Each structure stands twice: as C-alpha cells, then as structure tokens.
Tab-separated table of C-alpha atoms and ligand atoms in Angstrom:
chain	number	residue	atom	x	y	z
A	285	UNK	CA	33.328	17.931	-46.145
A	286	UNK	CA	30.671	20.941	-46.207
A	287	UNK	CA	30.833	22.822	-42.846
A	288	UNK	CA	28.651	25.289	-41.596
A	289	UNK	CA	29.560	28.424	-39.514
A	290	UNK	CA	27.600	29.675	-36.389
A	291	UNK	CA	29.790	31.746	-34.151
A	292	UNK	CA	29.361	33.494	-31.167
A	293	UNK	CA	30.580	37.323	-31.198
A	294	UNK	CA	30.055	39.441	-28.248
A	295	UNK	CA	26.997	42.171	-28.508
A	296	UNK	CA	29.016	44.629	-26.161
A	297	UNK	CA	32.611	46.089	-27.024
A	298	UNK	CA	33.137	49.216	-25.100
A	299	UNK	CA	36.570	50.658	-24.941
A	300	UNK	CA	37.549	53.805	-23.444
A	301	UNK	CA	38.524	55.934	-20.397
A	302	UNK	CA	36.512	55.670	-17.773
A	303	UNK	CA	34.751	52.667	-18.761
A	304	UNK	CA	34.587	51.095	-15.565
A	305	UNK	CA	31.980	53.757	-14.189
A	306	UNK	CA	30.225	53.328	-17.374
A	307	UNK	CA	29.578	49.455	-16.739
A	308	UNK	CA	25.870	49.586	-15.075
A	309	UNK	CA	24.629	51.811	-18.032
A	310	UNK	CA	26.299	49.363	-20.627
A	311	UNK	CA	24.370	46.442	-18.515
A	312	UNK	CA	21.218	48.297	-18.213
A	313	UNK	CA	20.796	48.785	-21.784
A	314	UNK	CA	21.191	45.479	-22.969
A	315	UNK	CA	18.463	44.724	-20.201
A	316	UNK	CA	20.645	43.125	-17.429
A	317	UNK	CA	19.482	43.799	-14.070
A	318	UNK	CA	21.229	40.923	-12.161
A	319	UNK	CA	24.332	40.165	-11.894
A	320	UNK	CA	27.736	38.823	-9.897
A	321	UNK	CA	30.578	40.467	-9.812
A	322	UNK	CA	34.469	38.820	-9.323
A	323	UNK	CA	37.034	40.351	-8.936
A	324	UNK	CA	40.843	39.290	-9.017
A	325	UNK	CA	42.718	39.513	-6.095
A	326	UNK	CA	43.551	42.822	-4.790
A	327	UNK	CA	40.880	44.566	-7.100
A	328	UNK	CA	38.502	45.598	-4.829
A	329	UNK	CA	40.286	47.899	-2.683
A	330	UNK	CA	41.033	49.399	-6.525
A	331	UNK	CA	38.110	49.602	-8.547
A	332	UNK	CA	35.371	48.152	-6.424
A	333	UNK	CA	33.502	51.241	-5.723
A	334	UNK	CA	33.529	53.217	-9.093
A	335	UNK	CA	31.941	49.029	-10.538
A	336	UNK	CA	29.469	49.265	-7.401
A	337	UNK	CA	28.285	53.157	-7.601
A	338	UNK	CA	27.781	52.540	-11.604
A	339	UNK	CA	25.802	49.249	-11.194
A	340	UNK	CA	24.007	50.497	-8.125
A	341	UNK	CA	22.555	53.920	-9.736
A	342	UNK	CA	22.019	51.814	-12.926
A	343	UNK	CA	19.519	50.045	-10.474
A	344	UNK	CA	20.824	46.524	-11.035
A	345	UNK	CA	21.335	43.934	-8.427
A	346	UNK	CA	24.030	42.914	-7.238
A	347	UNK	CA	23.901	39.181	-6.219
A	348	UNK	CA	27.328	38.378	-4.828
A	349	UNK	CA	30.818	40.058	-4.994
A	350	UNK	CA	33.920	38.913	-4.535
A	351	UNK	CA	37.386	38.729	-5.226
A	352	UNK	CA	38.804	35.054	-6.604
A	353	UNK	CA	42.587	33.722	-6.623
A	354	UNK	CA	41.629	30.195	-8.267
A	355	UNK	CA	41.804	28.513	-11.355
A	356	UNK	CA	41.217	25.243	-10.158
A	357	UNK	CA	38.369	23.617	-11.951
A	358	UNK	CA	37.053	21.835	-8.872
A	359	UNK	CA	36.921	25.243	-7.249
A	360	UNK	CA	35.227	27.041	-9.977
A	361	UNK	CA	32.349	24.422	-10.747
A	362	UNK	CA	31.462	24.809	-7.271
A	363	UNK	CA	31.529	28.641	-7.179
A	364	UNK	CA	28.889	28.247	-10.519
A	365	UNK	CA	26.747	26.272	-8.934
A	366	UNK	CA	26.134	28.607	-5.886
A	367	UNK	CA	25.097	31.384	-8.189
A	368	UNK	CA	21.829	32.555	-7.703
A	369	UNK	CA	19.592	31.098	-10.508
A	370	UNK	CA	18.126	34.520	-11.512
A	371	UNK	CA	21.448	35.801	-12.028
A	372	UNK	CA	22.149	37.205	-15.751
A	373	UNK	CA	24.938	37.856	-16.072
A	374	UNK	CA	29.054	37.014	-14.151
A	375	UNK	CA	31.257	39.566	-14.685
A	376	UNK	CA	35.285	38.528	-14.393
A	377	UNK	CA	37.251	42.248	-13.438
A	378	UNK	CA	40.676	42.055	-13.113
A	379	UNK	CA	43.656	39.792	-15.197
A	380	UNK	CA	43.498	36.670	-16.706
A	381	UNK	CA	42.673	34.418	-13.956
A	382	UNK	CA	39.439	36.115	-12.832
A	383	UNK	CA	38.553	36.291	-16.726
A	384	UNK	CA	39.073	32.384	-17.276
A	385	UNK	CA	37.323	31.395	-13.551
A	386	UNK	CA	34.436	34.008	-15.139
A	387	UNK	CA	34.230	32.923	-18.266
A	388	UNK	CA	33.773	28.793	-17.192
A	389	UNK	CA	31.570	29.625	-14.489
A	390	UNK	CA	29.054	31.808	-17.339
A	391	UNK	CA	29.559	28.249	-19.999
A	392	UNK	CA	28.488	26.152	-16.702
A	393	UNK	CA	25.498	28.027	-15.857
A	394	UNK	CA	24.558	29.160	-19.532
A	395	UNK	CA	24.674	32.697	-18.183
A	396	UNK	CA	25.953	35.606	-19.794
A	397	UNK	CA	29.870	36.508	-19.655
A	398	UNK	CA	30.807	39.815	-19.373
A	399	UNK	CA	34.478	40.366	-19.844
A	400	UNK	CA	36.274	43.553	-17.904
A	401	UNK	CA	40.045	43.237	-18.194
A	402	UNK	CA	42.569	45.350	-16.406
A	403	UNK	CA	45.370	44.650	-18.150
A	404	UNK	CA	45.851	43.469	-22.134
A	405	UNK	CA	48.517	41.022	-21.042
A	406	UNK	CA	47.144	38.606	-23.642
A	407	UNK	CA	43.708	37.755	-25.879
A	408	UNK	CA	42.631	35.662	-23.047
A	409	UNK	CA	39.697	38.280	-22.858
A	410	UNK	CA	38.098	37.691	-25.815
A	411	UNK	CA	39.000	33.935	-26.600
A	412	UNK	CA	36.024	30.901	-26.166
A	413	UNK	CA	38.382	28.838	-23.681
A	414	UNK	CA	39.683	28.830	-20.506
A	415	UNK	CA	42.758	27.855	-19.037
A	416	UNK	CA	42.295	26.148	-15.976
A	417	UNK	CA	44.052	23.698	-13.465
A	418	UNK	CA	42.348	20.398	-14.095
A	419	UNK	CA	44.585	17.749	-11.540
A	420	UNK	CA	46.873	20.219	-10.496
A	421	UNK	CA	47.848	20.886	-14.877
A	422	UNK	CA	47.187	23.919	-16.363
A	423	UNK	CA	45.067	23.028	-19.163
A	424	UNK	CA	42.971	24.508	-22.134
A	425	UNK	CA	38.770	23.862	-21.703
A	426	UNK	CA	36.020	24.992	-23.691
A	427	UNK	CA	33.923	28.072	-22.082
A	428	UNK	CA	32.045	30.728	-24.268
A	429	UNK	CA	32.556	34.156	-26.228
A	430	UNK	CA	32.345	37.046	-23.440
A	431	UNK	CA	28.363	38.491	-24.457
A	432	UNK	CA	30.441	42.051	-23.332
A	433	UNK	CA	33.769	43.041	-23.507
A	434	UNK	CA	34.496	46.618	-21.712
A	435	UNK	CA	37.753	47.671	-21.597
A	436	UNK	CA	38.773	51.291	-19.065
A	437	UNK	CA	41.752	52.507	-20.891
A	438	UNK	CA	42.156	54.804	-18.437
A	439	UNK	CA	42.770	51.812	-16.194
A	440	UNK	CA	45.574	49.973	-18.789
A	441	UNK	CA	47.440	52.915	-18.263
A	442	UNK	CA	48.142	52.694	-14.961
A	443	UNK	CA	48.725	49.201	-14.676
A	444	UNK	CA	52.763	48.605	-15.051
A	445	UNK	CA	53.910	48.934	-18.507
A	446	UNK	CA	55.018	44.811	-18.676
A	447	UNK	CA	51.540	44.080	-19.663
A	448	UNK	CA	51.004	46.107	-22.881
A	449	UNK	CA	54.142	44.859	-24.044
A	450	UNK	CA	52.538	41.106	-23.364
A	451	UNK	CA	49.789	42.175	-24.866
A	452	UNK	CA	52.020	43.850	-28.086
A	453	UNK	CA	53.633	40.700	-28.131
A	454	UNK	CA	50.564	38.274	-27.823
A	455	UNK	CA	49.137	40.254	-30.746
A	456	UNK	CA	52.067	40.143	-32.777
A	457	UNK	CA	52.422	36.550	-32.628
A	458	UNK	CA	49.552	36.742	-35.176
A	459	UNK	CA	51.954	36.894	-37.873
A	460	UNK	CA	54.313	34.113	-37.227
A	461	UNK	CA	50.781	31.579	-36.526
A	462	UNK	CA	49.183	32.178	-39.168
A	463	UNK	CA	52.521	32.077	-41.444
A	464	UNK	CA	52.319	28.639	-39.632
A	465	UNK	CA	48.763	27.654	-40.225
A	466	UNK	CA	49.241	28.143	-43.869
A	467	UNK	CA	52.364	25.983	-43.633
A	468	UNK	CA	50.186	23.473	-41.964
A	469	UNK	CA	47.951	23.189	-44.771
A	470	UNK	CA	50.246	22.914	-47.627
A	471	UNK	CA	52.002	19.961	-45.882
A	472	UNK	CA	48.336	18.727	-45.663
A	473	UNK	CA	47.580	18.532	-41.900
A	474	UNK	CA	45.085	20.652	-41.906
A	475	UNK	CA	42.219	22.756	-43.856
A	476	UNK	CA	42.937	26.363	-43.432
A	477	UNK	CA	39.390	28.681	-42.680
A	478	UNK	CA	39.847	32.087	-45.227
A	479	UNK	CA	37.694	34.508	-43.199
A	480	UNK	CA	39.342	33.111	-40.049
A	481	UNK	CA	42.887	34.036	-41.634
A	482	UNK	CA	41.565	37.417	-43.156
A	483	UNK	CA	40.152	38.964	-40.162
A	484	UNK	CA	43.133	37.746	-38.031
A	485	UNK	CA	45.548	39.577	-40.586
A	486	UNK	CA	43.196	42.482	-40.645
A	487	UNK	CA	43.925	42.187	-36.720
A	488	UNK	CA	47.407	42.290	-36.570
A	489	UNK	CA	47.803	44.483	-39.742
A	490	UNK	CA	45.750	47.284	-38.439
A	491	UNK	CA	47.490	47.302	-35.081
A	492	UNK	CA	50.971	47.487	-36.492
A	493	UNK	CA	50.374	50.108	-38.827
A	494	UNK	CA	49.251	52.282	-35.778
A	495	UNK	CA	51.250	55.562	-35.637
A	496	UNK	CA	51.998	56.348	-32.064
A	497	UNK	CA	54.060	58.347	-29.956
A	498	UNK	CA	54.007	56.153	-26.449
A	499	UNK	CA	52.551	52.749	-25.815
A	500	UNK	CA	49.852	54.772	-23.471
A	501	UNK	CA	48.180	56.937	-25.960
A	502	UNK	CA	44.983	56.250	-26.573
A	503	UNK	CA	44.780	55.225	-29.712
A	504	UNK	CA	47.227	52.526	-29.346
A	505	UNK	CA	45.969	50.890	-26.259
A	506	UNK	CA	42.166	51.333	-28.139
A	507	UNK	CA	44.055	49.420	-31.878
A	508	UNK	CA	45.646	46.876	-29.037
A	509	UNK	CA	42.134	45.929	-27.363
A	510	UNK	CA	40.199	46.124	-30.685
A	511	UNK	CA	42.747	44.224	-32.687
A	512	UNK	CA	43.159	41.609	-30.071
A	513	UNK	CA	39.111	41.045	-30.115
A	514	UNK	CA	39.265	40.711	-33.422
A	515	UNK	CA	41.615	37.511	-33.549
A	516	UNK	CA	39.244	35.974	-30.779
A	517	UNK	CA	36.540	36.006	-32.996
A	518	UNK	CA	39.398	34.448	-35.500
A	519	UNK	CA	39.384	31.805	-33.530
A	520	UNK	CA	35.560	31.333	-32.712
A	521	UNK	CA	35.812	31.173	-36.433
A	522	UNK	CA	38.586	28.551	-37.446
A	523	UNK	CA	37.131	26.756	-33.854
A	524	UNK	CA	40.042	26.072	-32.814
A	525	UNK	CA	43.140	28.179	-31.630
A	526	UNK	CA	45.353	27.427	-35.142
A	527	UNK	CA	44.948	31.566	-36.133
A	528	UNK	CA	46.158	32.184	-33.057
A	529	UNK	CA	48.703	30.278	-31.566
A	530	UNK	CA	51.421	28.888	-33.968
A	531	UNK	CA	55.208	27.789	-33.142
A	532	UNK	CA	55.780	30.858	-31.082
A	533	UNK	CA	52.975	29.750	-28.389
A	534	UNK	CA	54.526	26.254	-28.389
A	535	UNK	CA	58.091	27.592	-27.201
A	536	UNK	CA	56.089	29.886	-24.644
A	537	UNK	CA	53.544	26.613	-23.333
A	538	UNK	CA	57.188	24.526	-23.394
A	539	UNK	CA	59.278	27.679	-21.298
A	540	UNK	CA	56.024	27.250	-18.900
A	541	UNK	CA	56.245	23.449	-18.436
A	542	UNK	CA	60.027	23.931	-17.051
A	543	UNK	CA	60.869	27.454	-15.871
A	544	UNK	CA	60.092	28.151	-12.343
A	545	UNK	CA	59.082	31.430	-12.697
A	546	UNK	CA	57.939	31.814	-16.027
A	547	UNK	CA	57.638	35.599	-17.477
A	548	UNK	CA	54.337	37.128	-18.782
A	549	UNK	CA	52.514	34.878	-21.365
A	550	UNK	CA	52.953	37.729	-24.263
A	551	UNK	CA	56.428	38.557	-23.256
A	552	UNK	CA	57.291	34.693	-23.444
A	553	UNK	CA	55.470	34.671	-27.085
A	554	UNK	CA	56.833	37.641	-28.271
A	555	UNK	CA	60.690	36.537	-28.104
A	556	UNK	CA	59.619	33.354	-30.084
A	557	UNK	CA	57.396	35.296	-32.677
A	558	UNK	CA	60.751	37.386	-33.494
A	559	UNK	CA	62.490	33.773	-33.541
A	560	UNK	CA	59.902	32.277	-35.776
A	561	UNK	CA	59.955	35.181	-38.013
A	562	UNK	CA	63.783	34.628	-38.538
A	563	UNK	CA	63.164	31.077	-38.914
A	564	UNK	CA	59.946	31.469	-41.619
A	565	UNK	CA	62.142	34.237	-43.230
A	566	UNK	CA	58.795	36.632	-43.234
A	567	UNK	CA	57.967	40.061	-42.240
A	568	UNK	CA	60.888	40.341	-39.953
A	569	UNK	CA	61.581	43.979	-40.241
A	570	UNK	CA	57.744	44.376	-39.689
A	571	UNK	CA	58.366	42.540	-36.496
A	572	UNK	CA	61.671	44.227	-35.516
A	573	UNK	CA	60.231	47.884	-35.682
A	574	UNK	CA	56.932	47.184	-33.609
A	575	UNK	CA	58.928	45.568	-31.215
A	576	UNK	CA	61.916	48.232	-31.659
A	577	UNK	CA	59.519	51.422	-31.432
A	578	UNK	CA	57.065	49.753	-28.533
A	579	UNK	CA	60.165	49.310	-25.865
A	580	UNK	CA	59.693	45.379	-25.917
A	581	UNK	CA	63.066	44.710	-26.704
A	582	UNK	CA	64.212	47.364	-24.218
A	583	UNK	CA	62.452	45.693	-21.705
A	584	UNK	CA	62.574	41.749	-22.362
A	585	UNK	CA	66.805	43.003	-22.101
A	586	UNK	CA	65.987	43.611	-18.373
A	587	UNK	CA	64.415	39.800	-17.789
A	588	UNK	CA	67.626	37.814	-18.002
A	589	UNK	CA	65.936	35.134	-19.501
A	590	UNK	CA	68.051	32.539	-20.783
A	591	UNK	CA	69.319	31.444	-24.643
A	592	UNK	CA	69.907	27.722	-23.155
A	593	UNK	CA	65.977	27.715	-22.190
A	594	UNK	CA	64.716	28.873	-25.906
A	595	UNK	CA	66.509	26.274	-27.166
A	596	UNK	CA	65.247	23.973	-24.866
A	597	UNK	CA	61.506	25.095	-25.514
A	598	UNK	CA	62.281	24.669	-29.712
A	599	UNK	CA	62.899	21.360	-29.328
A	600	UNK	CA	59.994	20.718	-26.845
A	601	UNK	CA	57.565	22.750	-29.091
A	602	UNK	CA	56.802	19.677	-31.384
A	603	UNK	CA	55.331	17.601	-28.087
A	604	UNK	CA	53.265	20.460	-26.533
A	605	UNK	CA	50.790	19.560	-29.547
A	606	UNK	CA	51.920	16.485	-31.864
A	607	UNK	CA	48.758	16.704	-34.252
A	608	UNK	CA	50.232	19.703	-35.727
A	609	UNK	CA	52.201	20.527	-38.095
A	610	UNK	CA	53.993	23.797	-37.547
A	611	UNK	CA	57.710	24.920	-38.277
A	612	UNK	CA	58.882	23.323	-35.544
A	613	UNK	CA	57.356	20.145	-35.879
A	614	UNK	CA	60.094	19.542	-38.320
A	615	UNK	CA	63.947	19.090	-37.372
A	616	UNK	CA	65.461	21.818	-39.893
A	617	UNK	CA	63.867	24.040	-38.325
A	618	UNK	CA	63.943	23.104	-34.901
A	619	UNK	CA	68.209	23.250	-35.955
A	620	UNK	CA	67.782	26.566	-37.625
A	621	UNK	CA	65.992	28.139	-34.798
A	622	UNK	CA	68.154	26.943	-32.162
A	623	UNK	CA	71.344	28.262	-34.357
A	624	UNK	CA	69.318	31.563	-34.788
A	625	UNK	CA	69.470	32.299	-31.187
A	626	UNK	CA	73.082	31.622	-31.129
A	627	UNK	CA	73.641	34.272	-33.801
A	628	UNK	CA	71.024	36.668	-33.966
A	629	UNK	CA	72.338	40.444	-33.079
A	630	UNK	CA	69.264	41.305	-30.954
A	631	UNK	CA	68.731	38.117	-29.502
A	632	UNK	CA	71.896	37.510	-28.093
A	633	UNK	CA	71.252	41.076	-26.717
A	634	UNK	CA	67.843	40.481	-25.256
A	635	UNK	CA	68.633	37.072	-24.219
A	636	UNK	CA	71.452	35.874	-21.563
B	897	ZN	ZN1	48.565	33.979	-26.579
C-alpha cells in the first residue's frame, strides 16, 4: 500500500528555568493574543501569578481561567464549547489530567494547544491523544499535537522526585516497545514505520547516554523533556502508539484495571520495561544502570508493590490490546516473564 506522511509537530518547544514567566512572550511572538488558561487542581495558588503577570505585560487577553479536576469526556466537551470563539489558543498547566482535558478541548474547537507540564511523569505532554473517562472507563481518544510545548525546569525540580523517575521510566520503556514493534512485524502483524523507529531510538538513546550527577541537574531534566518530545512525534509518525507503548505498557494498563491504588504511570512501566528486557534478552545492562544510577530502583523498593500482581498483569497484557502482537501475546513468554519475577535478584528486591 503507498502511504503518505503529514504530521503535526509543535512550532514552540521551550525548555528551561523560569519558563513559566516567559510564557506571554513565547505567545506573543507566535502572534497569540487570546487565550484560556487551565490549570490543574491546586495550581493556582502555585504558579498562577508568575502565568498571569507574563501574559498580562505580554498584552494578551485572558479569556477565562481556571483550575479543572475532570477527565470526564461529557465534562470536557461542554467546557469547549463555552470557550469564547475568538479564543486562540487553551493552555493545559499542571499534570496529566489538565494536559489531556486541554488538549481535547483545543481538537474540539480546532484551536491551538499549548502544552505547560509541571511534572514529566510521562509523554502524555507531547502525545496526539487523550486519555479520558468515556462511561465512567478510562480510555484512549484522538486530540492533536500541542502547537507549544514549554516546559519550567525550574518548576520539575521542585515537584517530588516520584515523577522524574515516571518520567525516566516512561522514557525508557522506549527500548523494550520498540524491541516489540519489530517483533510484531517479523511475525507479520504489522508494518513497522523506519523514521518512526529511528527518531524514537534517537530518543531514548540520547537520553540514556546523558552523563549526570543528580536527576535535578539541568541537563538531565532538559535530555528527559526533549527526548520524551521526540517519541511523541514518533508516534504522530507511526500514527499510532506501537513506538511507544509495547508489552511493558500492557502490564502497566492491566496493574491499572485491578489495583486500587495504582502507582505513577512511568513507575508502573518502568518495572515491566526491566521485565521485558529480561524476557527479550536485550539491552538489559543498558536498562539496569539508568535505572541503577537514576534512584528508580531505590525508590520503586519503597512502593511495596506486589510480585503476585506482575504476574497477574503478564498474563492480562495479551487482552488489554488483542490485535497485537507483542512478547506477551505469546504463552512462552507470558511463562518466562512470570518465572523471571520469581527469580530475578533485583526484582525480588524491588518487588514484595
Ligand atoms: Zn507511557
């Protein structure tokens, strides 16, 4: 079949400290002059005035601000549709909630998205969908690329620590889906998309390679944000989430569907990248120091999370999507994983 690509990739990526006050400067110059602001719950109190003063002296209007605690479809269509039609632009500030509410309300009203996260929990920030609560189930719909991603690193520092290492291991995870998306095509489920796979390696190579001395410098948090962007526009590429989201994102959407309090979406991934690394047999010492040198082990340790719900999730993983074909949509390797957790030195350290 001959396929043609046209992909959306965001004009704005500003990353640095003290982006936030930069924002109505950034906005000005790409000729924005109205927008709405949401925020995610709590925000305001936090970072509401540094947004405001910058937008305000920028002289750009400010049509509505607010903070927002839902995901629920219903909720966010209507929210769309009472945004002032001369509106240019909805920012989402905050974590992934106000970023997916954002995002879907910008796709319903064909208005620009400008993407602000506080925390790099995961690549929700720069991915084309939104997870949403459509009949009370969290599910996946199509939204747009963010036109802007700006990212205060001055702010991802002093958010608790928990959500780089989501973000470490929701980046990570690159390696063990797109081990599995080549697996996928050689049993012939799928057609894998080369530039898709190259920048996504590019992604997670460049980040890991990253000499650093503590998860806060800089540079790191900067290689974190820009490598994460990078495998959105992966996936813009491929159109679909395959670069992005292999095996390991199947244990973490299974450990979702039962666990009552599920951990951080990156932390959750993470664990089952290692897993899935063990299980592929590839770049596992590549895995083991990033995770080693970053403090994720150290800290998943301190979760309690459970061996006995891993292995649950493995053999789950096949039914969160059946049209694929990953690792663990076969049984040897659902067996092998589940014996791996049983006799793995560091998981049977990390996990209870
Ligand atoms: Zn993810």
């Amino acid at each position: 079949m001959f396929t043609e690509h046209e992909i959306a990739i965001p004009s704005v990526l500003k990353v640095g400290d003290g982006m936030l006050g930069n924002m109505g400067e950034i906005l000005k110059s790409k000729d924005i002059s109205h927008v709405v602001l949401y925020f995610g719950n709590g925000l305001i109190d936090l970072f509401g005035d540094r947004v405001v003063n910058s937008i305000n002296e920028a002289g750009i209007k400010i049509h509505e601000m607010k903070e927002l605690d839902s995901v629920d479809i219903d909720d966010i269509i209507d929210l769309a549709f009472s945004v002032d039609n001369e509106v240019q632009a909805i920012c989402g500030i905050g974590g992934g909630k106000v970023i997916d509410a954002a995002k879907y309300a910008s796709y319903l009203r064909k208005m620009q998205f400008i993407s602000v996260p506080t925390s790099t929990s995961s690549d929700g920030f720069t991915s084309s969908s939104a997870s949403l609560l459509v009949n009370g189930k969290r599910t996946s719909v199509p939204a747009k690329m963010a036109y802007g991603i700006i990212v205060d690193t001055g702010v991802l520092k002093t958010a608790p620590v928990k959500f780089i290492h989501s973000g470490v291991g929701d980046l990570t995870a690159k390696i063990t889906s797109l081990y599995d998306w080549v697996y996928e095509e050689q049993c012939g489920a799928t057609v894998v998309d080369d530039f898709a796979l190259m920048i996504a390696k590019k992604a997670v190579n460049s980040f890991v390679r990253t000499p650093f001395e503590s998860i806060t410098d800089e540079l790191f948090l900067k290689e974190l944000v820009d490598s994460l962007a990078m495998s959105g526009i992966a996936n813009e590429i491929a159109g679909s989430s395959a670069p992005v989201s292999g095996s390991e994102h199947l244990i973490s959407h299974a450990l979702d569907s039962f666990l009552e309090r599920p951990e951080l979406h990156g932390v959750q991934v993470g664990i089952a990248t290692y897993l899935m690394a063990l299980v592929q047999e590839h770049r596992v010492e590549r895995i083991k120091k990033i995770f080693t040198d970053t403090g994720f082990f150290d800290y998943v340790e301190t979760l309690g999370m459970k061996k006995e719900d891993y292995k649950k999730a493995v053999d789950m993983a096949p039914l969160v999507k059946p049209h694929r074909h990953t690792y663990l949509h076969e049984e040897k390797y659902r067996e092998k994983a589940k014996e791996l957790i049983d006799s793995d030195e560091i998981l049977n350290k990390i996990l209870v």
